[in-house]
């Protein structure tokens, strides 16, 4: 499958906030209440379309427990986008955001787009973190913010695609050096030879794990 | 459509006829134990309402019907696709649903098997189903409509799942059967009879090496696992008789319940320290995500076995502050609980396992980093072409193997297959029984325990400082700028050099905002690191640090053995002795066996070279020439004169009592062959199968993979089995990583073990002893 660009994402956040479920919902359009806990990192991919361009998202879903970070820290590097996830029903996962953010900023390239995600929005009754708090945090740190539900799929698609749009805009603005793969962006194999304006005719968002 | 119709039909049924009997084997045992007891009548018949009968209710009914005091297992008669009748295990509500659904027409046929295990445990607190509070049947009947609805939905979901499994079944199972036949282990799984041959009259394990070899070759019959695993996992000190083992297990179990009570009591009193809170939170989240598709842990989150796993892990974490709890442990503890089906014994086994695996969970990540480096070395050695492909795709960092290394591949095979793989892996390691008793705690946790909290908990208070600290210890940037000292493939932590490393690190990390990776990806960075490792390995083999383990040259062992009539001949096995029904019976009930032999140091391989040698003698593997094929190792003639030197050096220096054997197939298949003749001829002719070249490229068995060489070869096999498809489809990093993610629980255990045994065997025959002698 040819693509105009490839963006690399990482998903980070405390353990049990629903990182793997977000990924599964995005790549496979399903929710699996019983699943394995992630060890190290797991991998996913999906094609999306932005401004008629095929974009391949490569997503690395990391383990939440800190102990893994001595190994998984390296995953930050070479990522164009990050989804920083907390659980709206667990305040501690919100409180740890600063740490995650510092960690991410320190180990990633400075242009990485970070999307803040308050997950489990379907569990309104157990909410511990107000939506406004998430918004405020995002604003303070210059992040994009969304509340999602990996269970109902609410906003999941948008979370990934909006992040991609932001990265795409940054490319258009010349912020990203697309020739440096350390930025987590790759030009598609065929695109590299054709003129940059040449849009990909094939249309809609496609799903499917491996291409 | 027929599916849903079937479900509906099932749910409208109000009663299912049940026919149950006790298995003949049980009756036989019973009559031997207490001949005065009249054997129970053959069949019991009753009806149950499938809507309200849970597994627990059924257990109660059966316990009453047959007056069973102890534990028992239930099987139900099911017909497979071809109409063949087999008994399937009935262990949970899930199974019961399946039984009602598929096998209850015209009646559900049950077979009861009393576990011999418990009857041998006089003095144990056996909680029988009859002791359990009886589920209030009335309330079930009064279930309101909503609950019934939920139940129906669940039922539908489960049924659809099992049907989709069945639908996917035939083609796959056809394929698997073929493969399985081809790669069947060279020996059937260890049976009870075979097991008894390793014991003396008092039940001492007198042939621990032989035991390991047998398990290595063929695994263990599932019903025997709870006994033999304790030996292979090094639970028992040497030389325990059967009675001693029973006493020991009782003591240890009591100890466990004390450790558990300490924190659960505190919790009940409302005393919850921060450490406790942290661990309890982590563990409770993770046990709900561990093997929940296995029937043992399936169903609602209230599953008792899930709770047991929680208690085991929390007790372990609180009493082992150096590692505390870390994700991955639940995966490792889960098979223990399933196999032992006893909380305390599972804890003991888990503790024994963690004795070896603790370093993997160390926060500095060194042990795992070393394993990555070694796997990379193996891959370069055995399949340079594939390695080159990975390198081109930036995938030679092998990070997608992380789970394999941390969980020792437990999650790469279906649960039952993983049990077999694990026991083979464990038995490939030299025995290392505890000197006295296995310590169940590092620092006993208590209300007033002033012991320092685990680093993991402490640093959580300020995770940022920890991240900094970790970076300084072992970050990839430290690997990059201050190449870790590597001795023959082993990364050595150098405390003396801390200062210099720190300063060089600061150059890179302090201006983290401006930090630009040197390479275009971390993969590249790691690649450089690996290359550094290789250089060091290749260049410095003579600087190797003293080896912790020694490895007995199998051939030499065999030879010495024949000359000296090894120590295991001093003991008589009870072959033939165990034959009388009474003793047989008693041994059957031996639930608690011990890892024994004489002391660790004097153990040796009962081994000699087999026909395998003959087949392979005169040839060797070589790194430089094994270029293209991953399975067909290119062979080259060994340098005879080199060999002679090594050989003589070894022969003259090797102490005759040297021990330790990593199990290998060749050492196992030797009995039938004329050992003496064969091994001598191989030795004396000097065309022994090893290559100095390979030897210098690969770390010795005592170091490879942190002294777990077989596991490294398992990982290698998984990689190589998929190398063709990866190259053919030109998979990039992400695609091949996803490919391996999709293979979770799907690898074929027989094929993987078969290939790994062969490669491992080749590796062990590289003549490590001689190499070691040279280095010292």
XYZ file of C-alpha atoms in Angstrom, chain B residues 30-556:
527
model
C -9.831 -46.458 47.232
C -10.245 -50.143 47.729
C -6.536 -50.490 48.260
C -6.448 -47.740 50.805
C -9.406 -48.871 52.794
C -10.474 -52.294 51.702
C -13.227 -52.357 54.292
C -15.018 -49.505 52.579
C -17.503 -50.839 50.134
C -16.897 -49.408 46.723
C -19.519 -46.804 45.954
C -22.315 -47.718 43.667
C -21.510 -47.167 40.053
C -23.875 -44.494 38.832
C -25.684 -41.570 40.341
C -28.498 -39.959 38.414
C -30.103 -36.603 38.975
C -31.391 -33.585 37.121
C -30.242 -30.002 37.292
C -31.554 -26.756 35.972
C -28.945 -25.497 33.509
C -29.973 -21.924 34.110
C -29.129 -21.886 37.777
C -26.575 -24.637 38.181
C -23.121 -23.211 38.566
C -19.931 -25.178 38.629
C -19.778 -24.806 42.379
C -23.301 -26.125 42.818
C -22.453 -29.117 40.673
C -19.350 -29.787 42.723
C -21.437 -29.712 45.864
C -23.975 -32.066 44.440
C -21.347 -34.538 43.375
C -19.450 -34.323 46.648
C -22.644 -35.206 48.449
C -23.752 -37.859 46.018
C -20.491 -39.762 46.288
C -19.597 -38.711 49.800
C -16.296 -37.241 48.677
C -14.255 -35.577 51.364
C -11.299 -34.409 49.361
C -10.677 -32.617 46.152
C -11.805 -34.158 42.922
C -11.895 -33.435 39.275
C -14.853 -33.723 36.978
C -14.844 -34.747 33.355
C -17.714 -34.868 30.958
C -18.252 -37.070 27.984
C -18.185 -35.117 24.761
C -18.323 -36.063 21.140
C -15.862 -34.507 18.790
C -16.468 -33.613 15.176
C -16.069 -37.173 14.008
C -18.406 -38.426 16.654
C -15.619 -39.889 18.727
C -16.298 -39.838 22.426
C -13.774 -38.323 24.803
C -13.800 -37.064 28.343
C -13.101 -33.367 28.667
C -12.142 -31.551 31.837
C -14.898 -29.678 33.610
C -13.178 -27.039 35.695
C -15.266 -23.922 35.600
C -18.601 -22.368 34.875
C -17.372 -21.879 31.389
C -16.794 -25.579 30.909
C -20.125 -26.366 32.472
C -21.878 -24.088 30.018
C -20.080 -25.807 27.197
C -21.027 -29.195 28.597
C -24.690 -28.250 28.929
C -24.673 -26.842 25.480
C -22.883 -29.533 23.587
C -23.066 -32.726 25.562
C -26.220 -32.833 27.611
C -28.439 -34.658 25.137
C -29.882 -37.008 26.148
C -27.981 -36.677 29.378
C -24.783 -35.218 30.706
C -22.330 -37.990 31.435
C -19.835 -37.179 34.179
C -16.749 -38.957 35.381
C -15.322 -38.185 38.799
C -11.664 -38.599 39.539
C -10.468 -38.252 43.083
C -7.125 -36.596 43.198
C -4.613 -38.906 44.830
C -2.708 -35.821 45.826
C -4.822 -34.850 48.778
C -5.196 -38.250 50.245
C -1.487 -38.338 50.820
C -1.637 -35.164 52.788
C -2.848 -36.175 56.168
C -2.806 -33.283 58.509
C -3.364 -30.775 55.779
C -6.284 -28.469 55.941
C -8.200 -29.659 53.000
C -11.078 -27.454 52.090
C -13.586 -29.613 50.351
C -16.431 -28.435 48.250
C -18.690 -29.730 50.988
C -17.140 -27.235 53.408
C -17.975 -24.341 51.218
C -20.982 -22.271 51.934
C -23.684 -23.582 49.753
C -24.769 -21.116 47.167
C -28.263 -19.922 47.952
C -30.239 -21.724 45.344
C -33.380 -19.839 46.149
C -31.885 -16.536 45.256
C -30.877 -17.936 41.928
C -34.428 -18.876 41.258
C -35.501 -15.415 42.159
C -33.162 -13.883 39.674
C -34.853 -10.916 38.209
C -35.382 -10.516 34.546
C -32.442 -8.233 34.007
C -29.940 -10.662 35.416
C -31.319 -13.408 33.287
C -30.974 -11.130 30.314
C -27.351 -10.450 31.116
C -26.739 -14.100 31.579
C -28.250 -14.802 28.217
C -26.100 -12.202 26.575
C -22.981 -13.599 28.142
C -24.032 -17.029 27.109
C -24.512 -15.908 23.552
C -21.152 -14.247 23.493
C -19.353 -17.267 24.861
C -21.136 -19.607 22.569
C -20.382 -17.547 19.526
C -16.768 -17.428 20.555
C -16.511 -21.160 20.929
C -18.299 -21.685 17.671
C -15.994 -19.391 15.811
C -13.147 -21.343 17.320
C -14.623 -24.555 16.025
C -15.201 -23.060 12.613
C -11.627 -22.012 12.356
C -10.641 -25.390 13.637
C -10.447 -28.042 10.933
C -7.991 -26.610 8.440
C -5.790 -25.319 11.164
C -5.859 -28.459 13.213
C -5.179 -30.487 10.111
C -2.106 -28.459 9.506
C -1.052 -28.588 13.096
C -1.516 -32.309 13.304
C 0.843 -32.765 10.423
C 3.395 -30.476 11.925
C 2.945 -31.946 15.337
C 3.507 -35.436 14.073
C 6.681 -34.405 12.378
C 8.099 -32.529 15.330
C 6.951 -34.722 18.135
C 9.503 -34.900 20.888
C 11.822 -37.826 20.699
C 10.325 -39.242 23.834
C 6.807 -39.348 25.295
C 6.097 -37.051 28.240
C 7.312 -38.324 31.569
C 4.819 -40.705 33.095
C 4.302 -41.562 36.724
C 6.036 -44.864 36.228
C 9.062 -43.243 34.684
C 9.119 -40.653 37.413
C 9.347 -43.306 40.069
C 12.478 -44.622 38.481
C 14.278 -41.492 39.527
C 13.523 -42.082 43.191
C 15.047 -44.387 45.729
C 13.089 -46.469 48.195
C 12.495 -43.574 50.526
C 11.434 -41.343 47.717
C 14.688 -39.439 47.419
C 15.376 -38.074 44.018
C 18.591 -39.805 43.150
C 18.984 -38.905 39.544
C 18.284 -35.227 39.234
C 20.251 -34.902 36.017
C 18.508 -37.842 34.472
C 15.212 -36.392 35.519
C 16.042 -33.123 33.832
C 17.153 -34.856 30.716
C 13.948 -36.765 30.495
C 11.869 -33.623 30.940
C 14.049 -31.808 28.468
C 13.377 -34.419 25.861
C 9.695 -34.958 26.236
C 8.129 -32.809 28.896
C 5.908 -34.121 31.653
C 2.455 -35.641 31.643
C 0.089 -32.890 32.759
C -1.188 -34.809 35.781
C 2.359 -35.157 37.061
C 3.373 -31.554 36.666
C 2.464 -30.403 40.125
C 4.940 -32.949 41.482
C 7.840 -32.713 39.074
C 7.775 -28.952 38.571
C 8.798 -28.437 42.171
C 11.938 -30.422 41.484
C 12.780 -28.771 38.223
C 12.147 -25.346 39.733
C 14.582 -26.033 42.576
C 12.059 -25.852 45.374
C 13.555 -28.649 47.479
C 16.991 -28.869 49.050
C 19.035 -31.901 48.082
C 18.433 -35.340 49.402
C 15.018 -34.961 50.927
C 13.008 -38.102 51.338
C 9.379 -38.117 50.484
C 8.401 -37.550 54.099
C 10.850 -34.733 54.462
C 9.410 -33.086 51.436
C 5.906 -33.308 52.787
C 7.021 -31.778 56.071
C 8.971 -29.130 54.242
C 6.065 -28.156 52.059
C 3.811 -27.958 55.092
C 6.260 -25.661 56.852
C 6.721 -23.502 53.812
C 3.014 -23.307 53.192
C 2.377 -22.215 56.754
C 5.085 -19.659 56.341
C 3.387 -18.334 53.249
C 0.064 -17.990 54.988
C 1.804 -16.077 57.763
C 3.411 -13.710 55.285
C 0.083 -13.232 53.624
C -1.763 -12.703 56.894
C 0.645 -9.958 57.919
C -0.449 -7.567 55.243
C -4.031 -8.718 54.840
C -4.530 -8.252 58.606
C -3.011 -4.802 58.392
C -5.374 -4.025 55.593
C -8.325 -5.209 57.637
C -7.240 -2.919 60.462
C -7.055 -0.050 58.052
C -3.284 0.183 58.172
C -2.240 0.588 54.599
C 1.212 1.950 53.941
C 1.978 3.778 50.767
C 4.023 0.845 49.581
C 1.136 -1.526 50.180
C -1.268 0.746 48.401
C 0.972 1.070 45.409
C 1.590 -2.639 45.087
C -2.005 -3.610 45.717
C -3.188 -1.185 43.065
C -0.711 -2.389 40.503
C -1.267 -6.068 41.135
C -5.029 -5.862 41.221
C -5.051 -4.149 37.863
C -2.741 -6.706 36.332
C -4.268 -9.947 37.579
C -7.452 -8.874 35.854
C -5.472 -8.871 32.629
C -3.557 -12.101 33.030
C -4.569 -15.260 31.193
C -8.228 -14.417 31.583
C -9.104 -16.388 28.514
C -7.893 -19.544 30.226
C -10.752 -21.355 31.890
C -8.956 -21.278 35.226
C -9.100 -17.488 35.389
C -12.106 -16.922 33.173
C -15.474 -15.516 34.054
C -16.208 -12.630 36.322
C -13.573 -10.558 38.039
C -14.549 -12.265 41.297
C -12.954 -15.496 40.093
C -11.294 -17.002 43.139
C -8.210 -17.962 41.213
C -7.701 -14.388 40.118
C -7.810 -13.434 43.786
C -5.260 -16.120 44.621
C -2.918 -14.780 42.000
C -3.346 -11.355 43.539
C -2.414 -12.657 46.992
C 0.625 -14.477 45.684
C 1.997 -11.485 43.828
C 1.276 -8.950 46.539
C 2.825 -11.136 49.217
C 5.862 -11.633 47.044
C 6.252 -7.940 46.251
C 5.965 -6.801 49.852
C 8.467 -9.363 51.040
C 10.948 -8.805 48.226
C 11.605 -5.074 48.279
C 14.557 -5.332 45.911
C 12.238 -6.213 43.039
C 8.803 -5.474 44.497
C 6.155 -5.903 41.840
C 6.800 -5.437 38.205
C 4.610 -6.117 35.203
C 5.354 -9.493 33.756
C 5.401 -11.227 37.119
C 1.730 -12.070 36.844
C 2.413 -13.915 33.608
C 5.142 -15.903 35.304
C 3.138 -16.742 38.419
C -0.011 -17.696 36.571
C 1.174 -21.117 35.302
C 2.329 -21.983 38.815
C -1.124 -21.449 40.221
C -2.842 -23.328 37.427
C -0.478 -26.263 37.762
C -0.267 -26.441 41.544
C -3.883 -25.454 42.049
C -2.794 -24.468 45.534
C -2.046 -20.931 46.532
C 0.803 -21.597 48.947
C 2.557 -24.090 46.715
C 2.226 -21.770 43.775
C 3.843 -19.048 45.865
C 6.737 -21.314 46.763
C 7.286 -22.255 43.145
C 7.079 -18.643 42.088
C 9.673 -17.675 44.677
C 11.930 -20.432 43.395
C 11.521 -19.234 39.835
C 12.174 -15.645 40.802
C 15.460 -16.614 42.421
C 16.682 -16.929 38.888
C 14.594 -14.284 37.155
C 14.911 -11.404 39.600
C 17.659 -9.652 37.625
C 15.286 -9.313 34.663
C 13.093 -7.076 36.749
C 15.896 -4.958 38.053
C 15.184 -1.350 37.405
C 18.556 -0.822 35.726
C 17.584 -3.034 32.811
C 21.065 -4.511 32.507
C 20.056 -8.153 32.487
C 17.601 -7.647 29.666
C 20.014 -5.451 27.751
C 22.546 -8.232 27.923
C 20.004 -10.707 26.596
C 19.276 -8.424 23.668
C 22.969 -8.256 22.912
C 23.303 -12.030 23.075
C 20.296 -12.654 20.890
C 21.779 -10.304 18.388
C 25.041 -12.229 18.480
C 23.245 -15.511 17.942
C 21.316 -14.131 15.020
C 24.437 -12.750 13.398
C 26.116 -16.053 13.899
C 23.365 -18.349 12.669
C 21.795 -16.229 9.981
C 23.910 -13.275 8.932
C 21.736 -12.735 5.887
C 18.597 -12.272 7.927
C 20.469 -10.134 10.381
C 21.587 -7.951 7.525
C 17.988 -7.637 6.377
C 16.912 -6.539 9.829
C 19.752 -4.101 9.968
C 18.727 -2.539 6.692
C 15.280 -2.029 8.101
C 16.510 -0.698 11.388
C 14.978 -3.738 13.036
C 18.158 -5.244 14.404
C 17.477 -3.666 17.787
C 15.138 -6.651 18.302
C 13.011 -4.637 20.688
C 9.970 -6.606 19.555
C 11.507 -9.591 21.349
C 11.316 -7.835 24.674
C 8.293 -9.776 25.850
C 9.950 -13.059 24.857
C 12.961 -12.313 26.966
C 11.120 -10.988 29.986
C 8.502 -13.735 30.169
C 10.810 -16.485 28.907
C 8.435 -16.900 25.963
C 5.515 -17.846 28.129
C 3.096 -15.745 26.141
C 4.284 -16.859 22.738
C 2.570 -20.228 23.006
C -0.958 -21.215 23.901
C -1.259 -21.659 27.626
C -1.028 -25.434 27.657
C 1.813 -25.453 25.175
C 3.610 -22.872 27.257
C 3.519 -25.239 30.229
C 5.359 -27.805 28.156
C 7.825 -25.269 26.778
C 8.536 -23.924 30.248
C 9.279 -27.290 31.779
C 11.611 -28.118 28.917
C 13.334 -24.789 29.361
C 13.679 -25.177 33.119
C 15.069 -28.650 32.775
C 17.706 -27.443 30.345
C 19.287 -25.585 33.242
C 21.647 -27.184 35.730
C 19.971 -28.037 39.011
C 20.465 -25.441 41.698
C 18.589 -26.562 44.761
C 18.472 -24.238 47.773
C 21.203 -24.971 50.281
C 18.845 -25.210 53.202
C 15.286 -24.123 52.819
C 14.084 -21.840 50.128
C 13.729 -18.410 51.729
C 10.210 -17.155 51.124
C 11.071 -13.564 51.829
C 13.969 -11.211 51.322
C 13.045 -8.924 54.174
C 9.991 -9.920 56.106
C 7.278 -7.354 55.645
C 5.507 -6.175 58.766
C 3.689 -3.398 60.444
C 6.856 -2.022 61.981
C 9.128 -3.054 59.210
C 11.603 -0.282 58.905
C 13.240 -1.803 55.909
C 13.852 0.556 53.072
C 11.016 0.542 50.637
C 11.608 -0.855 47.262
C 13.266 1.531 44.867
C 10.264 1.281 42.648
C 7.959 2.568 45.321
C 10.361 5.160 46.622
C 11.061 6.651 43.286
C 7.435 6.858 42.460
C 7.351 9.778 44.846
C 9.559 11.547 42.456
C 9.651 9.588 39.254
C 11.576 12.224 37.464
C 14.624 11.772 39.655
C 14.392 8.102 39.019
C 14.261 8.518 35.305
C 17.364 10.626 35.513
C 19.000 8.036 37.635
C 18.127 5.247 35.274
C 19.476 7.186 32.406
C 22.725 7.563 34.175
C 22.906 3.908 34.923
C 22.025 2.281 31.717
C 20.389 4.509 29.215
C 21.035 3.922 25.608
C 22.849 7.219 25.581
C 25.193 5.902 28.192
C 25.659 2.844 26.104
C 26.381 5.082 23.247
C 28.962 7.346 24.731
C 30.424 5.171 27.408
C 30.377 1.786 25.882
C 29.669 -0.666 28.626
C 32.436 -2.964 29.492
C 31.713 -6.204 27.828
C 33.360 -9.413 28.706
C 32.699 -12.106 26.272
C 29.254 -10.843 25.596
C 28.498 -9.982 29.184
C 27.839 -6.400 30.059
C 29.566 -5.544 33.250
C 28.436 -2.795 35.510
C 31.425 -0.830 36.597
C 30.862 1.142 39.722
C 34.402 2.479 39.663
C 33.809 4.141 36.404
C 30.663 5.849 37.484
C 32.218 9.234 37.676
C 33.656 9.261 34.248
C 30.509 7.915 32.760
C 28.455 10.523 34.486
C 30.553 13.318 33.176
C 30.445 12.039 29.665
C 26.719 11.613 30.012
C 26.229 15.140 31.127
C 27.672 16.349 27.935
C 24.811 14.765 26.174
C 21.904 14.949 28.529
C 22.207 18.302 30.162
C 21.076 20.232 27.189
C 18.270 17.871 26.555
C 16.214 20.444 24.706
C 18.774 20.605 21.993
C 19.374 16.943 22.063
C 19.521 15.509 18.637
C 20.090 11.878 18.197
C 23.223 11.163 16.322
C 21.470 8.672 14.170
C 18.159 8.946 12.475
C 16.579 6.496 14.798
C 17.134 4.772 18.008
C 17.560 1.612 16.038
C 20.689 2.997 14.594
C 21.915 3.978 17.972
C 21.401 0.535 19.308
C 23.015 -0.893 16.276
C 26.155 1.005 17.039
C 25.929 -0.266 20.507
C 25.607 -3.805 19.329
C 28.498 -3.367 17.002
C 30.542 -2.159 19.874
C 29.514 -5.195 21.784
C 30.571 -7.398 18.985
C 33.903 -5.804 18.662
C 34.509 -6.235 22.294
C 33.325 -9.753 22.232
C 35.445 -10.645 19.312
C 38.459 -8.874 20.568
C 38.430 -9.655 24.223
C 37.422 -13.186 24.674
C 40.465 -13.761 26.764
C 39.516 -11.098 29.272
C 36.381 -12.830 30.262
C 35.366 -12.418 33.837
C 35.343 -15.505 35.944
C 32.466 -17.678 35.017
C 29.813 -18.309 37.568
C 28.799 -21.577 36.185
C 30.905 -24.287 34.883
C 29.753 -26.351 32.058
C 30.645 -29.906 31.749
C 31.714 -31.057 28.447
C 29.226 -33.725 27.805
C 31.637 -35.953 26.125
C 34.252 -35.615 28.762
